[in-house]
Amino acid sequence: MKKIHKGDRVIVIAGDDRGKEGVVLKVDSAKGKAIIEGIHFVKRHQKPTRAAPQGGILEKESPVDMSNLLVICGKCNAGVKTRTMALSDGSKVRACRKCGEMLASGK
Ligand SMILES: [Zn+2]
């Protein structure tokens, strides 16, 4: 089961964006990376288009390695490790390893 889901609130624990929080916009499980809203902007030079005749520099979120992310537990109010819990109906959910609170999947 994936540890990070789309819609999760996460905190970056390593790298230049360490300590920043944001919501996961996209998960690329094949590459083990995720795009997080407002985090890890890179500047890209944009060629002029009809919509933006000046061209210019576009800032865009770039993927962050998922090993550098922790899901934020609302109860602990901190980035936590998660574990997978099986429910009685056979479905699986993620739970906070610290307090045991179930973490909802991304909405
Ligand atoms: Zn917790």
CSV table of N, CA and C and ligand atoms in Angstrom, one decimal:
chain,number,residue,atom,x,y,z
A,1,MET,N,0.8,-1.2,0.0
A,1,MET,CA,0.0,0.0,0.0
A,1,MET,C,0.9,1.2,0.0
A,2,LYS,N,0.5,2.2,-0.8
A,2,LYS,CA,1.3,3.4,-0.9
A,2,LYS,C,1.2,4.2,0.4
A,3,LYS,N,2.3,4.8,0.7
A,3,LYS,CA,2.3,5.6,2.0
A,3,LYS,C,1.8,7.0,1.8
A,4,ILE,N,1.9,7.5,0.6
A,4,ILE,CA,1.5,8.9,0.3
A,4,ILE,C,0.4,8.8,-0.7
A,5,HIS,N,-0.6,9.5,-0.4
A,5,HIS,CA,-1.8,9.5,-1.4
A,5,HIS,C,-2.0,11.0,-1.8
A,6,LYS,N,-2.7,11.0,-3.0
A,6,LYS,CA,-3.1,12.3,-3.5
A,6,LYS,C,-4.1,12.9,-2.4
A,7,GLY,N,-3.9,14.2,-2.1
A,7,GLY,CA,-4.8,14.9,-1.2
A,7,GLY,C,-4.3,14.8,0.2
A,8,ASP,N,-3.2,14.1,0.5
A,8,ASP,CA,-2.6,14.1,1.8
A,8,ASP,C,-1.9,15.4,2.1
A,9,ARG,N,-2.0,15.7,3.4
A,9,ARG,CA,-1.1,16.9,3.8
A,9,ARG,C,0.2,16.3,4.3
A,10,VAL,N,1.3,16.8,3.7
A,10,VAL,CA,2.6,16.2,4.1
A,10,VAL,C,3.6,17.3,4.5
A,11,ILE,N,4.6,16.8,5.1
A,11,ILE,CA,5.7,17.7,5.5
A,11,ILE,C,7.0,17.2,4.8
A,12,VAL,N,7.8,18.1,4.3
A,12,VAL,CA,9.1,17.7,3.7
A,12,VAL,C,10.1,17.6,4.9
A,13,ILE,N,10.9,16.5,4.9
A,13,ILE,CA,11.8,16.2,6.0
A,13,ILE,C,13.2,16.3,5.6
A,14,ALA,N,13.5,16.5,4.3
A,14,ALA,CA,14.9,16.6,3.9
A,14,ALA,C,15.0,17.5,2.6
A,15,GLY,N,16.1,18.0,2.4
A,15,GLY,CA,16.4,18.8,1.2
A,15,GLY,C,16.1,20.2,1.4
A,16,ASP,N,16.1,21.0,0.3
A,16,ASP,CA,16.0,22.4,0.4
A,16,ASP,C,14.7,22.9,0.9
A,17,ASP,N,13.6,22.1,0.8
A,17,ASP,CA,12.3,22.5,1.2
A,17,ASP,C,11.9,21.9,2.6
A,18,ARG,N,12.9,21.5,3.3
A,18,ARG,CA,12.7,20.8,4.6
A,18,ARG,C,11.9,21.7,5.5
A,19,GLY,N,10.9,21.1,6.1
A,19,GLY,CA,10.0,21.8,7.1
A,19,GLY,C,8.8,22.4,6.4
A,20,LYS,N,8.7,22.4,5.1
A,20,LYS,CA,7.5,23.0,4.4
A,20,LYS,C,6.4,22.0,4.4
A,21,GLU,N,5.2,22.5,4.4
A,21,GLU,CA,4.0,21.6,4.4
A,21,GLU,C,3.2,21.9,3.2
A,22,GLY,N,2.5,20.9,2.7
A,22,GLY,CA,1.6,21.2,1.5
A,22,GLY,C,0.8,19.9,1.3
A,23,VAL,N,-0.1,20.1,0.3
A,23,VAL,CA,-1.1,19.0,-0.1
A,23,VAL,C,-0.6,18.4,-1.3
A,24,VAL,N,-0.6,17.0,-1.3
A,24,VAL,CA,-0.1,16.3,-2.5
A,24,VAL,C,-1.1,16.4,-3.6
A,25,LEU,N,-0.6,16.9,-4.7
A,25,LEU,CA,-1.4,17.1,-5.9
A,25,LEU,C,-1.4,15.9,-6.8
A,26,LYS,N,-0.2,15.2,-6.8
A,26,LYS,CA,-0.1,14.1,-7.7
A,26,LYS,C,1.0,13.1,-7.2
A,27,VAL,N,0.7,11.8,-7.4
A,27,VAL,CA,1.7,10.8,-6.9
A,27,VAL,C,2.2,10.1,-8.1
A,28,ASP,N,3.5,9.9,-8.3
A,28,ASP,CA,4.0,9.1,-9.3
A,28,ASP,C,4.7,7.9,-8.7
A,29,SER,N,3.9,6.8,-8.5
A,29,SER,CA,4.4,5.7,-7.7
A,29,SER,C,5.5,5.0,-8.4
A,30,ALA,N,5.5,5.0,-9.8
A,30,ALA,CA,6.6,4.4,-10.5
A,30,ALA,C,7.9,5.0,-10.2
A,31,LYS,N,7.9,6.3,-10.1
A,31,LYS,CA,9.2,7.0,-9.9
A,31,LYS,C,9.4,7.3,-8.4
A,32,GLY,N,8.4,7.0,-7.6
A,32,GLY,CA,8.5,7.3,-6.1
A,32,GLY,C,8.5,8.7,-5.8
A,33,LYS,N,7.8,9.5,-6.6
A,33,LYS,CA,7.8,11.0,-6.4
A,33,LYS,C,6.4,11.5,-6.3
A,34,ALA,N,6.3,12.7,-5.7
A,34,ALA,CA,5.0,13.3,-5.6
A,34,ALA,C,5.2,14.8,-5.8
A,35,ILE,N,4.1,15.4,-6.4
A,35,ILE,CA,4.1,16.9,-6.6
A,35,ILE,C,3.3,17.4,-5.4
A,36,ILE,N,3.8,18.4,-4.7
A,36,ILE,CA,3.1,19.0,-3.6
A,36,ILE,C,2.9,20.4,-3.8
A,37,GLU,N,1.6,20.8,-3.6
A,37,GLU,CA,1.2,22.2,-3.8
A,37,GLU,C,2.1,23.2,-3.1
A,38,GLY,N,2.7,24.1,-3.9
A,38,GLY,CA,3.5,25.2,-3.3
A,38,GLY,C,4.9,24.8,-2.9
A,39,ILE,N,5.3,23.6,-3.2
A,39,ILE,CA,6.6,23.2,-2.7
A,39,ILE,C,7.5,22.8,-3.9
A,40,HIS,N,8.8,23.1,-3.7
A,40,HIS,CA,9.8,22.8,-4.7
A,40,HIS,C,9.6,23.4,-6.1
A,41,PHE,N,9.5,24.7,-6.1
A,41,PHE,CA,9.3,25.4,-7.3
A,41,PHE,C,10.6,25.3,-8.1
A,42,VAL,N,10.5,25.1,-9.4
A,42,VAL,CA,11.6,25.3,-10.2
A,42,VAL,C,11.2,26.3,-11.3
A,43,LYS,N,12.2,27.1,-11.7
A,43,LYS,CA,11.9,28.1,-12.7
A,43,LYS,C,12.2,27.4,-14.1
A,44,ARG,N,11.2,27.7,-15.0
A,44,ARG,CA,11.4,27.2,-16.3
A,44,ARG,C,11.2,28.3,-17.3
A,45,HIS,N,12.1,28.4,-18.2
A,45,HIS,CA,12.0,29.4,-19.2
A,45,HIS,C,10.9,29.0,-20.3
A,46,GLN,N,10.0,29.9,-20.4
A,46,GLN,CA,8.9,29.7,-21.3
A,46,GLN,C,9.0,30.4,-22.6
A,47,LYS,N,8.9,29.7,-23.7
A,47,LYS,CA,8.9,30.4,-25.0
A,47,LYS,C,7.6,31.2,-25.2
A,48,PRO,N,7.7,32.3,-25.9
A,48,PRO,CA,6.5,33.1,-26.1
A,48,PRO,C,5.4,32.3,-26.8
A,49,THR,N,4.2,32.4,-26.3
A,49,THR,CA,3.1,31.8,-27.0
A,49,THR,C,2.0,32.9,-27.2
A,50,ARG,N,1.0,32.5,-27.9
A,50,ARG,CA,-0.1,33.5,-28.1
A,50,ARG,C,-0.7,34.0,-26.8
A,51,ALA,N,-0.8,33.1,-25.8
A,51,ALA,CA,-1.4,33.5,-24.6
A,51,ALA,C,-0.4,34.3,-23.7
A,52,ALA,N,0.8,34.1,-23.9
A,52,ALA,CA,1.8,34.8,-23.1
A,52,ALA,C,2.9,35.3,-24.1
A,53,PRO,N,2.7,36.3,-24.8
A,53,PRO,CA,3.6,36.7,-25.9
A,53,PRO,C,5.0,37.1,-25.4
A,54,GLN,N,5.1,37.5,-24.2
A,54,GLN,CA,6.4,37.9,-23.6
A,54,GLN,C,7.3,36.6,-23.4
A,55,GLY,N,6.7,35.5,-23.3
A,55,GLY,CA,7.4,34.3,-22.8
A,55,GLY,C,7.7,34.6,-21.4
A,56,GLY,N,8.9,34.2,-21.0
A,56,GLY,CA,9.3,34.5,-19.6
A,56,GLY,C,9.6,33.3,-18.8
A,57,ILE,N,9.6,33.5,-17.5
A,57,ILE,CA,10.0,32.5,-16.6
A,57,ILE,C,8.7,32.0,-15.9
A,58,LEU,N,8.6,30.7,-15.9
A,58,LEU,CA,7.4,30.1,-15.3
A,58,LEU,C,7.9,29.3,-14.1
A,59,GLU,N,7.2,29.5,-13.0
A,59,GLU,CA,7.6,28.7,-11.8
A,59,GLU,C,6.5,27.6,-11.6
A,60,LYS,N,7.1,26.4,-11.5
A,60,LYS,CA,6.2,25.3,-11.4
A,60,LYS,C,6.7,24.3,-10.4
A,61,GLU,N,5.8,23.7,-9.7
A,61,GLU,CA,6.2,22.6,-8.7
A,61,GLU,C,6.9,21.5,-9.4
A,62,SER,N,7.9,21.0,-8.9
A,62,SER,CA,8.6,19.8,-9.4
A,62,SER,C,8.5,18.7,-8.4
A,63,PRO,N,8.6,17.5,-8.9
A,63,PRO,CA,8.4,16.3,-8.0
A,63,PRO,C,9.4,16.2,-6.8
A,64,VAL,N,8.9,15.8,-5.7
A,64,VAL,CA,9.8,15.6,-4.5
A,64,VAL,C,9.8,14.1,-4.3
A,65,ASP,N,11.0,13.6,-3.9
A,65,ASP,CA,11.1,12.2,-3.6
A,65,ASP,C,10.2,11.8,-2.4
A,66,MET,N,9.5,10.8,-2.5
A,66,MET,CA,8.5,10.4,-1.5
A,66,MET,C,9.2,10.0,-0.2
A,67,SER,N,10.5,9.6,-0.3
A,67,SER,CA,11.2,9.2,0.9
A,67,SER,C,11.5,10.5,1.8
A,68,ASN,N,11.4,11.6,1.2
A,68,ASN,CA,11.6,12.9,1.9
A,68,ASN,C,10.3,13.5,2.5
A,69,LEU,N,9.2,12.7,2.4
A,69,LEU,CA,8.0,13.2,2.9
A,69,LEU,C,7.4,12.4,4.0
A,70,LEU,N,6.7,13.1,4.9
A,70,LEU,CA,5.9,12.4,5.9
A,70,LEU,C,4.5,12.9,5.9
A,71,VAL,N,3.5,12.0,6.1
A,71,VAL,CA,2.1,12.4,6.1
A,71,VAL,C,1.9,13.1,7.5
A,72,ILE,N,1.1,14.2,7.5
A,72,ILE,CA,0.9,14.8,8.8
A,72,ILE,C,-0.4,14.2,9.4
A,73,CYS,N,-0.2,13.8,10.7
A,73,CYS,CA,-1.3,13.3,11.4
A,73,CYS,C,-2.0,14.5,12.1
A,74,GLY,N,-3.3,14.6,11.9
A,74,GLY,CA,-4.1,15.8,12.4
A,74,GLY,C,-4.1,15.8,14.0
A,75,LYS,N,-4.0,14.6,14.5
A,75,LYS,CA,-4.1,14.5,16.0
A,75,LYS,C,-2.7,14.9,16.6
A,76,CYS,N,-1.7,14.3,16.0
A,76,CYS,CA,-0.3,14.6,16.5
A,76,CYS,C,0.1,16.0,16.1
A,77,ASN,N,-0.5,16.5,15.0
A,77,ASN,CA,-0.2,17.8,14.4
A,77,ASN,C,1.3,17.8,14.0
A,78,ALA,N,1.8,16.7,13.4
A,78,ALA,CA,3.2,16.6,13.0
A,78,ALA,C,3.3,15.5,12.0
A,79,GLY,N,4.4,15.5,11.3
A,79,GLY,CA,4.7,14.5,10.3
A,79,GLY,C,4.9,13.2,11.0
A,80,VAL,N,4.3,12.1,10.6
A,80,VAL,CA,4.4,10.8,11.3
A,80,VAL,C,4.7,9.7,10.3
A,81,LYS,N,5.2,8.6,10.8
A,81,LYS,CA,5.3,7.4,10.0
A,81,LYS,C,3.9,6.7,10.1
A,82,THR,N,3.6,6.1,9.0
A,82,THR,CA,2.3,5.4,9.1
A,82,THR,C,2.4,3.9,9.0
A,83,ARG,N,1.4,3.2,9.5
A,83,ARG,CA,1.4,1.8,9.3
A,83,ARG,C,0.0,1.4,8.7
A,84,THR,N,0.0,0.2,8.1
A,84,THR,CA,-1.2,-0.2,7.4
A,84,THR,C,-2.0,-1.1,8.4
A,85,MET,N,-3.3,-0.7,8.5
A,85,MET,CA,-4.2,-1.5,9.4
A,85,MET,C,-5.3,-2.1,8.5
A,86,ALA,N,-5.6,-3.4,8.8
A,86,ALA,CA,-6.6,-4.1,8.1
A,86,ALA,C,-7.9,-3.9,9.0
A,87,LEU,N,-9.0,-3.5,8.3
A,87,LEU,CA,-10.3,-3.4,9.0
A,87,LEU,C,-11.0,-4.7,8.9
A,88,SER,N,-12.1,-4.8,9.7
A,88,SER,CA,-12.8,-6.1,9.8
A,88,SER,C,-13.4,-6.5,8.4
A,89,ASP,N,-13.7,-5.5,7.6
A,89,ASP,CA,-14.3,-5.8,6.3
A,89,ASP,C,-13.2,-6.1,5.2
A,90,GLY,N,-12.0,-6.1,5.7
A,90,GLY,CA,-10.9,-6.5,4.7
A,90,GLY,C,-10.2,-5.3,4.1
A,91,SER,N,-10.8,-4.2,4.2
A,91,SER,CA,-10.2,-3.0,3.6
A,91,SER,C,-9.0,-2.6,4.4
A,92,LYS,N,-8.1,-1.8,3.8
A,92,LYS,CA,-6.9,-1.4,4.5
A,92,LYS,C,-6.9,0.1,4.7
A,93,VAL,N,-6.5,0.6,5.8
A,93,VAL,CA,-6.3,2.0,6.0
A,93,VAL,C,-4.9,2.3,6.6
A,94,ARG,N,-4.5,3.5,6.5
A,94,ARG,CA,-3.3,3.9,7.1
A,94,ARG,C,-3.5,4.5,8.4
A,95,ALA,N,-2.6,4.2,9.4
A,95,ALA,CA,-2.8,4.8,10.7
A,95,ALA,C,-1.5,5.4,11.2
A,96,CYS,N,-1.6,6.4,12.0
A,96,CYS,CA,-0.5,7.0,12.6
A,96,CYS,C,0.2,6.0,13.5
A,97,ARG,N,1.6,6.0,13.4
A,97,ARG,CA,2.3,5.0,14.2
A,97,ARG,C,2.4,5.5,15.6
A,98,LYS,N,2.3,6.8,15.8
A,98,LYS,CA,2.4,7.4,17.2
A,98,LYS,C,1.2,7.2,18.0
A,99,CYS,N,0.0,7.7,17.5
A,99,CYS,CA,-1.2,7.8,18.3
A,99,CYS,C,-2.2,6.8,17.8
A,100,GLY,N,-2.0,6.1,16.7
A,100,GLY,CA,-3.0,5.1,16.2
A,100,GLY,C,-4.1,5.6,15.4
A,101,GLU,N,-4.2,7.0,15.3
A,101,GLU,CA,-5.3,7.6,14.6
A,101,GLU,C,-5.3,7.2,13.1
A,102,MET,N,-6.5,6.8,12.6
A,102,MET,CA,-6.6,6.4,11.2
A,102,MET,C,-6.4,7.7,10.4
A,103,LEU,N,-5.7,7.5,9.3
A,103,LEU,CA,-5.5,8.7,8.4
A,103,LEU,C,-6.3,8.4,7.1
A,104,ALA,N,-7.2,9.3,6.8
A,104,ALA,CA,-8.1,9.2,5.7
A,104,ALA,C,-7.3,9.2,4.4
A,105,SER,N,-7.7,8.5,3.4
A,105,SER,CA,-7.0,8.5,2.1
A,105,SER,C,-7.4,9.8,1.5
A,106,GLY,N,-6.6,10.2,0.5
A,106,GLY,CA,-6.8,11.5,-0.2
A,106,GLY,C,-8.2,11.6,-0.8
A,107,LYS,N,-8.7,12.8,-0.6
A,107,LYS,CA,-10.0,13.1,-1.2
A,107,LYS,C,-9.8,13.9,-2.5
B,1,ZN,ZN,-0.9,10.7,15.4
